[in-house]
Coordinates of C-alpha atoms and ligand atoms in Angstrom, one line a residue:
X10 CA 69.2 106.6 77.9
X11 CA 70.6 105.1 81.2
X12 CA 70.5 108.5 82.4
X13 CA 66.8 109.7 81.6
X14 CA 65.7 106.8 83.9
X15 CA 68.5 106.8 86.5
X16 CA 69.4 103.5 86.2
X17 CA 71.8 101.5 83.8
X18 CA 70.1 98.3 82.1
X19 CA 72.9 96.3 83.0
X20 CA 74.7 97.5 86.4
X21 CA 73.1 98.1 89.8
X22 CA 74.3 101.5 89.8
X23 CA 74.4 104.3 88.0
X24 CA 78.0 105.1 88.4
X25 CA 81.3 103.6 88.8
X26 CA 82.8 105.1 91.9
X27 CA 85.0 101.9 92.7
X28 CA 84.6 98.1 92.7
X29 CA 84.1 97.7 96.7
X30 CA 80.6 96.1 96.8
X31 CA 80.5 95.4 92.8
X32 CA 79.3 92.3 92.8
X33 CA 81.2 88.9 91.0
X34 CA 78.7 88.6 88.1
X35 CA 78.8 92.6 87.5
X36 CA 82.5 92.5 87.4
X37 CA 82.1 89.5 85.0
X38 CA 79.5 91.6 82.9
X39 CA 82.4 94.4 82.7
X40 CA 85.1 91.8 81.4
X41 CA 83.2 90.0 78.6
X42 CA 81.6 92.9 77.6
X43 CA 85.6 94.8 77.4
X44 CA 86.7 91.3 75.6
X45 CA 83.9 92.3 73.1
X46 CA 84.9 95.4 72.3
X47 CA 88.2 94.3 71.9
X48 CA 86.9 93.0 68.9
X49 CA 86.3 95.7 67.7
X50 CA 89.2 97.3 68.0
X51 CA 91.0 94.9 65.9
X52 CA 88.8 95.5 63.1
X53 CA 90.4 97.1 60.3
X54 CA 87.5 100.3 61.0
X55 CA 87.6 100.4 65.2
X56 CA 84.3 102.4 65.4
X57 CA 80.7 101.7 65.8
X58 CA 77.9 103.7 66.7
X59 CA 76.7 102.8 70.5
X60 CA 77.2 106.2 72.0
X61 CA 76.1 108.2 68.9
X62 CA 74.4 111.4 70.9
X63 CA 76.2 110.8 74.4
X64 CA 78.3 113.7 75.1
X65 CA 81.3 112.7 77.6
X66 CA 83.5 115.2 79.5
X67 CA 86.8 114.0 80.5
X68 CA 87.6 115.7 83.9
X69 CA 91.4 115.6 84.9
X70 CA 92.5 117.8 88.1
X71 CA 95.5 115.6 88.2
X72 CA 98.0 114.4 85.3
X73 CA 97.8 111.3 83.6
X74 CA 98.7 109.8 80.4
X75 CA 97.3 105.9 79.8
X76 CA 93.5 106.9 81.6
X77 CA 93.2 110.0 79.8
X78 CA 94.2 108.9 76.5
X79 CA 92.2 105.0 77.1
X80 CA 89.1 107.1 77.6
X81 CA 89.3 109.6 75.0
X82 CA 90.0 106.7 72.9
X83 CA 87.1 104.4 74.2
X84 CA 84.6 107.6 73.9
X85 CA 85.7 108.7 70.0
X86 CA 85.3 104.6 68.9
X87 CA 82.1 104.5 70.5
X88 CA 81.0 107.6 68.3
X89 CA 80.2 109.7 71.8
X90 CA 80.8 113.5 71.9
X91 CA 83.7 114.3 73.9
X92 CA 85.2 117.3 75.7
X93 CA 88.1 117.6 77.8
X94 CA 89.2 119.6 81.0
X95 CA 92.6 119.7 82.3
X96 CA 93.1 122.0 85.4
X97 CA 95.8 123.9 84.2
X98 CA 94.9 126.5 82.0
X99 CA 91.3 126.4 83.6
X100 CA 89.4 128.9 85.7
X101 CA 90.3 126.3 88.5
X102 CA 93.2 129.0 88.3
X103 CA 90.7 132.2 89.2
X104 CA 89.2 130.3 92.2
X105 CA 86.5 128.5 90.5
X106 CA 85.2 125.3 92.8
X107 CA 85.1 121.9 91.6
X108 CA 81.4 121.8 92.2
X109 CA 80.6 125.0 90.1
X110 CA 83.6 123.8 87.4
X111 CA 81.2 120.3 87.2
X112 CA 78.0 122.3 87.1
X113 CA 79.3 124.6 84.3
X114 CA 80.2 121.9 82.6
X115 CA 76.9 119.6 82.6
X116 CA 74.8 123.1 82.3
X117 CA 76.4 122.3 78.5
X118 CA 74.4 119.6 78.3
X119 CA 77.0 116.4 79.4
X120 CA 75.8 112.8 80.0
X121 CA 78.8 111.4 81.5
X122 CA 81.6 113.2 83.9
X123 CA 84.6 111.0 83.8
X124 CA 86.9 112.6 86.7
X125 CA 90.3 112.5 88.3
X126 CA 91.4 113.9 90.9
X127 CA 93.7 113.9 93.8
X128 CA 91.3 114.2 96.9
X129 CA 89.2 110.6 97.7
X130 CA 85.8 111.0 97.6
X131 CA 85.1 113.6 94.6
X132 CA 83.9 111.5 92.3
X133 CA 81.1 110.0 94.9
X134 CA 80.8 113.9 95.5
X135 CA 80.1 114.5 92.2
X136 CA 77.9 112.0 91.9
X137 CA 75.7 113.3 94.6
X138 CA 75.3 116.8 93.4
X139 CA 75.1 116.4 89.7
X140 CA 72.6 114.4 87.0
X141 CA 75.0 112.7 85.2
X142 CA 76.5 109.6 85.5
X143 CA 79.9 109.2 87.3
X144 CA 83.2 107.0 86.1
X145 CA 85.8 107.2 88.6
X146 CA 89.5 107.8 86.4
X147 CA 91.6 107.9 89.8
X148 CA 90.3 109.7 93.6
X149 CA 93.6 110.5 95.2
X150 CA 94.7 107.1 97.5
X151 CA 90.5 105.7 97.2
X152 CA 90.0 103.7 94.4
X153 CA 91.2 103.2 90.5
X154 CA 88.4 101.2 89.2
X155 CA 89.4 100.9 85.6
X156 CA 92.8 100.5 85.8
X157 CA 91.6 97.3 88.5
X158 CA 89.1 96.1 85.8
X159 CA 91.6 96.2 83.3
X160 CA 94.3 94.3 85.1
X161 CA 91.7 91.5 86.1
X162 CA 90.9 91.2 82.6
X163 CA 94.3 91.1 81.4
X164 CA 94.7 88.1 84.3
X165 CA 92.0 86.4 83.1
X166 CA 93.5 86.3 79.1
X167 CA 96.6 85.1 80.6
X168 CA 95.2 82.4 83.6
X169 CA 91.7 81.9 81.9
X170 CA 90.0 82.1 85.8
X171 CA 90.3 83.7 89.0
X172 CA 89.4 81.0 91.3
X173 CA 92.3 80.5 93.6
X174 CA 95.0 82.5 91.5
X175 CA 97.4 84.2 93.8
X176 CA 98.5 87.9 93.2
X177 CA 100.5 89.4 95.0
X178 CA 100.7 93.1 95.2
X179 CA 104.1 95.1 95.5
X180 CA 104.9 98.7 96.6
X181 CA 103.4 101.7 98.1
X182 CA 100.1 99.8 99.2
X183 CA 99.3 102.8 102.0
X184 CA 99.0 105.2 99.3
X185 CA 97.8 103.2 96.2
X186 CA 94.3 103.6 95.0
X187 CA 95.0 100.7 92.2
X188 CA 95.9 98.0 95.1
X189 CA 92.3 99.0 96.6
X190 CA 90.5 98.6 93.6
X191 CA 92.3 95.6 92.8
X192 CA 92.0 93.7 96.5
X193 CA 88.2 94.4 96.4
X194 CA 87.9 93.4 92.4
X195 CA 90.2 90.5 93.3
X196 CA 88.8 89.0 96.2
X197 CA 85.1 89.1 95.0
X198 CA 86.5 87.0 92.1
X199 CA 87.7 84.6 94.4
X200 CA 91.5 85.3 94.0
X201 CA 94.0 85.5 96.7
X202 CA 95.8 88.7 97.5
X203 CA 99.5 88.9 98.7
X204 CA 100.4 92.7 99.9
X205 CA 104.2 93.3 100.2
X206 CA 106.0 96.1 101.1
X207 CA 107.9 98.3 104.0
X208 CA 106.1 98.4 106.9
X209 CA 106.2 102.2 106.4
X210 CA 104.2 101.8 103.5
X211 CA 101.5 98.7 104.8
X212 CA 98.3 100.6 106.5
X213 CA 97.6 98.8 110.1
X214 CA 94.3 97.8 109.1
X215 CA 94.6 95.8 105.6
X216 CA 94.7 92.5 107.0
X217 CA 90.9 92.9 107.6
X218 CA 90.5 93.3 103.6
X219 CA 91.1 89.3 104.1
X220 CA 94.2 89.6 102.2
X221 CA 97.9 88.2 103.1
X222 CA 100.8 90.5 104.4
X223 CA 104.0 90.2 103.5
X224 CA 107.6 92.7 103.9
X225 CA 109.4 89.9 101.5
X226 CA 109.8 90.0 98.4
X227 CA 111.0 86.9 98.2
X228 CA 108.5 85.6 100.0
X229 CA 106.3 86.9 97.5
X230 CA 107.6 85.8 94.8
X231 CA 107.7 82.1 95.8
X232 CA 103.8 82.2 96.5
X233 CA 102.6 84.1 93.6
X234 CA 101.3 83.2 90.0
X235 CA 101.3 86.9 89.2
X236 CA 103.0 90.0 90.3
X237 CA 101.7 93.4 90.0
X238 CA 104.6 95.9 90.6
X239 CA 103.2 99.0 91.7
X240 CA 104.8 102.3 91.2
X241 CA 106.8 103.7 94.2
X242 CA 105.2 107.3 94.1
X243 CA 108.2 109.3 94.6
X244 CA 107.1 112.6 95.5
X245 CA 106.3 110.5 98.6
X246 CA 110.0 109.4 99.4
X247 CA 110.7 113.1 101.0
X248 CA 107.9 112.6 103.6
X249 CA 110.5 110.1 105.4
X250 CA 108.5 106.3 104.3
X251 CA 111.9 105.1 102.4
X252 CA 115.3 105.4 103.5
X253 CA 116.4 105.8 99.9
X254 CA 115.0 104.7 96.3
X255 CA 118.6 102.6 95.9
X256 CA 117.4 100.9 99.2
X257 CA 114.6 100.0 98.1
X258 CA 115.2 99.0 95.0
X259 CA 118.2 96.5 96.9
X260 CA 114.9 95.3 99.3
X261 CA 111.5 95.3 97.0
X262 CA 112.7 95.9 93.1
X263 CA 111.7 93.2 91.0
X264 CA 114.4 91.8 88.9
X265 CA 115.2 88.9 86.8
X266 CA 117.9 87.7 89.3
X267 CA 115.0 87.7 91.7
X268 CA 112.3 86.2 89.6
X269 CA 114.2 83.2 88.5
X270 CA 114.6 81.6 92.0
X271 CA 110.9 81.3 91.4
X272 CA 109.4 77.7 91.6
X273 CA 107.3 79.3 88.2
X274 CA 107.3 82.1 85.9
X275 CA 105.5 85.0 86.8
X276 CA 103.8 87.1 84.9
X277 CA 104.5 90.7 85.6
X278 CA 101.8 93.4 85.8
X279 CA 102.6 97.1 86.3
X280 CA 99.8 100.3 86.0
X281 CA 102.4 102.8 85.1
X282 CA 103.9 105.2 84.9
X283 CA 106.4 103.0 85.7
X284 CA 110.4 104.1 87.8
X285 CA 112.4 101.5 86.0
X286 CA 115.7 100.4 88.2
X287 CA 113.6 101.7 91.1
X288 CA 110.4 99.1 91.9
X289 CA 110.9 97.4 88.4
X290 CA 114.4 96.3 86.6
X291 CA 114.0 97.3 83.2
X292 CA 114.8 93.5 81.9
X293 CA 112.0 92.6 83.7
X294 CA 109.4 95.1 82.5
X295 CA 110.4 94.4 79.0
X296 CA 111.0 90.7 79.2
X297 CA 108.5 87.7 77.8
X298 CA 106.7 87.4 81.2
X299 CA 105.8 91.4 81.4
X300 CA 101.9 91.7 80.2
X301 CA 102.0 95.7 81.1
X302 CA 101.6 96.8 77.4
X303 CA 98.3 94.4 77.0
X304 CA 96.9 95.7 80.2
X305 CA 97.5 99.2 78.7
X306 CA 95.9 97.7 75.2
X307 CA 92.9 96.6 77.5
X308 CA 92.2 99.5 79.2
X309 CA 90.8 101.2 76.2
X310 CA 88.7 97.6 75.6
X311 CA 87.5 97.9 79.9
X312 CA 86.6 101.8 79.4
X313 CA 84.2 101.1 76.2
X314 CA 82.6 98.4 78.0
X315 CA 82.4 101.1 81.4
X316 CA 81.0 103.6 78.9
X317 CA 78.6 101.5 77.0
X318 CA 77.1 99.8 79.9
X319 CA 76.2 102.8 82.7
X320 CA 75.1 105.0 79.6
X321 CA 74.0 103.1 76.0
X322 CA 70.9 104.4 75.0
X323 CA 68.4 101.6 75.9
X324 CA 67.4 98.8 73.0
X325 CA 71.6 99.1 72.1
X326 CA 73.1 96.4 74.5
Ligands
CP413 N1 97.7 103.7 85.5 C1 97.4 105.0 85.5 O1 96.5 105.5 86.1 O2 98.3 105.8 84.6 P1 98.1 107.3 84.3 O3 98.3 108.1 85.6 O4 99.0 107.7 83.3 O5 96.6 107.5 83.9

């Protein structure tokens, strides 16, 4: 297996701890391999044997419905042995450490630690002090590399290419670990990235990620072939970044009213959970131009192809 000789057959590394320094024809690798297993998952019996024997632990220190579920779903139709840790209701509780949590749980003989969490930097952590390999569900405001992959496939179904494609970005871009996924994933593809926001929520330094800057909406809208609306993370709107969530929804929400002074329909992306009437108007998230239920349909297609190609046994892909 990938892990017995350190090295996938197919990916440069072992891990996935975020798309910065992925290269384009990896990323490419990702996406047809995820458009092939979503094959398989329209087949009448969505299973097949690739990951018969790899065991999986699914390590959540931080809640989360579409990632959790996409790759417990991903694992059980590649036929790999899964287990599942939640913090609460853990030992985490009795004082336990993450590293001794993680080495508990590969001393029961794991393959692959798939881990969220809300600190940056603990899956590349993990990665360092353990043997197995390392998918990346979510590190705090570091990187989302799946839910990136999974919105560049769904971007290529809907555009057919990235070349040139202008996306532009929309919400809480200082603490968003989706936008950073999806500016490195992006760019490397050759797309163009728009970020818009309050300045309260733009880090100084993002124009160096060789991406556009915007604080209008409008703005945005006028430029972009796609929009991903990100979600405004409200447990941040006490820490003083937003006036109010009406005010922002009067200055950033995307609505239909808004969209239609477009020079061309958009189509709307979203990584949920989404606030509707807060960064999204519910018409919009559930109109004909809204992809967000394919993108969640594709993440379970992105997460087998993760799976299968940083830890297939050899001779399978
Ligand atoms: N997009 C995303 O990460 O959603 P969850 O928090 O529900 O996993």
């Amino acid at each position: 297996m990938s892990q017995d000789n350190g090295k996938s057959p197919a990916l440069s590394s072992r891990h996935l701890l975020g798309l910065e320094g992925v290269p384009a024809d990896e990323i490419t690798l990702i996406l047809d391999t995820a458009e092939a297993m979503k094959e398989i998952l329209d087949r009448p019996i969505k299973k097949v044997p690739t990951l018969r024997g790899v065991t999986v632990v699914n390590l959540f220190f931080e809640d989360s419905t579409r990632t959790k579920l996409s790759f417990e779903l991903a694992e059980k139709r590649l036929s790999a042995d899964l287990i599942n840790f939640s913090k609460s209701g853990s030992s985490v509780a009795k004082g336990e450490t993450l590293l001794d949590t993680a080495r508990n749980i590969e001393a029961m003989k794991v393959d692959v630690v798939v881990v969220r969490h809300q600190h940056p930097g603990v899956p590349k952590f993990l990665a360092d002090r353990l043997t197995s390999v390392v998918v990346n569900a979510g590190d705090g405001s570091h990187e989302h590399p799946t839910q990136a992959l999974l919105d560049m496939m769904t971007l290529r179904q809907t555009f057919g290419h990235f070349k040139g494609l202008r996306v532009a970005i929309v919400g809480d871009i200082t603490h968003s670990r989706v936008v950073k996924s999806n500016i490195h994933g992006l760019i490397t593809m050759g797309a163009e990235v728009m970020l818009v926001g309050p300045p309260t929520l733009m880090p100084r330094d993002v124009e160096s990620l060789n991406v556009k800057v915007s604080h209008d909406i409008d703005e945005a809208i006028a430029w972009a072939d796609a929009l991903n609306v990100l979600r405004l993370q409200l447990e941040r709107q006490k820490s003083g970044f937003l006036p109010s969530l009406r005010e922002y929804h009067m200055t950033f929400g995307v609505t239909l009213e808004r969209l239609a002074k477009a020079p061309k329909e958009l189509v709307i992306l979203h990584p949920g959970p989404m606030n509707r009437g807060v960064e999204i108007e519910s018409a919009v998230a559930d109109s004909g131009a809204s992809v967000i239920l394919e993108q969640v349909t594709n993440g379970v297609a992105v997460r087998m192809a993760v799976l299968m190609l940083l830890s297939a046994p050899e001779g399978i892909l």
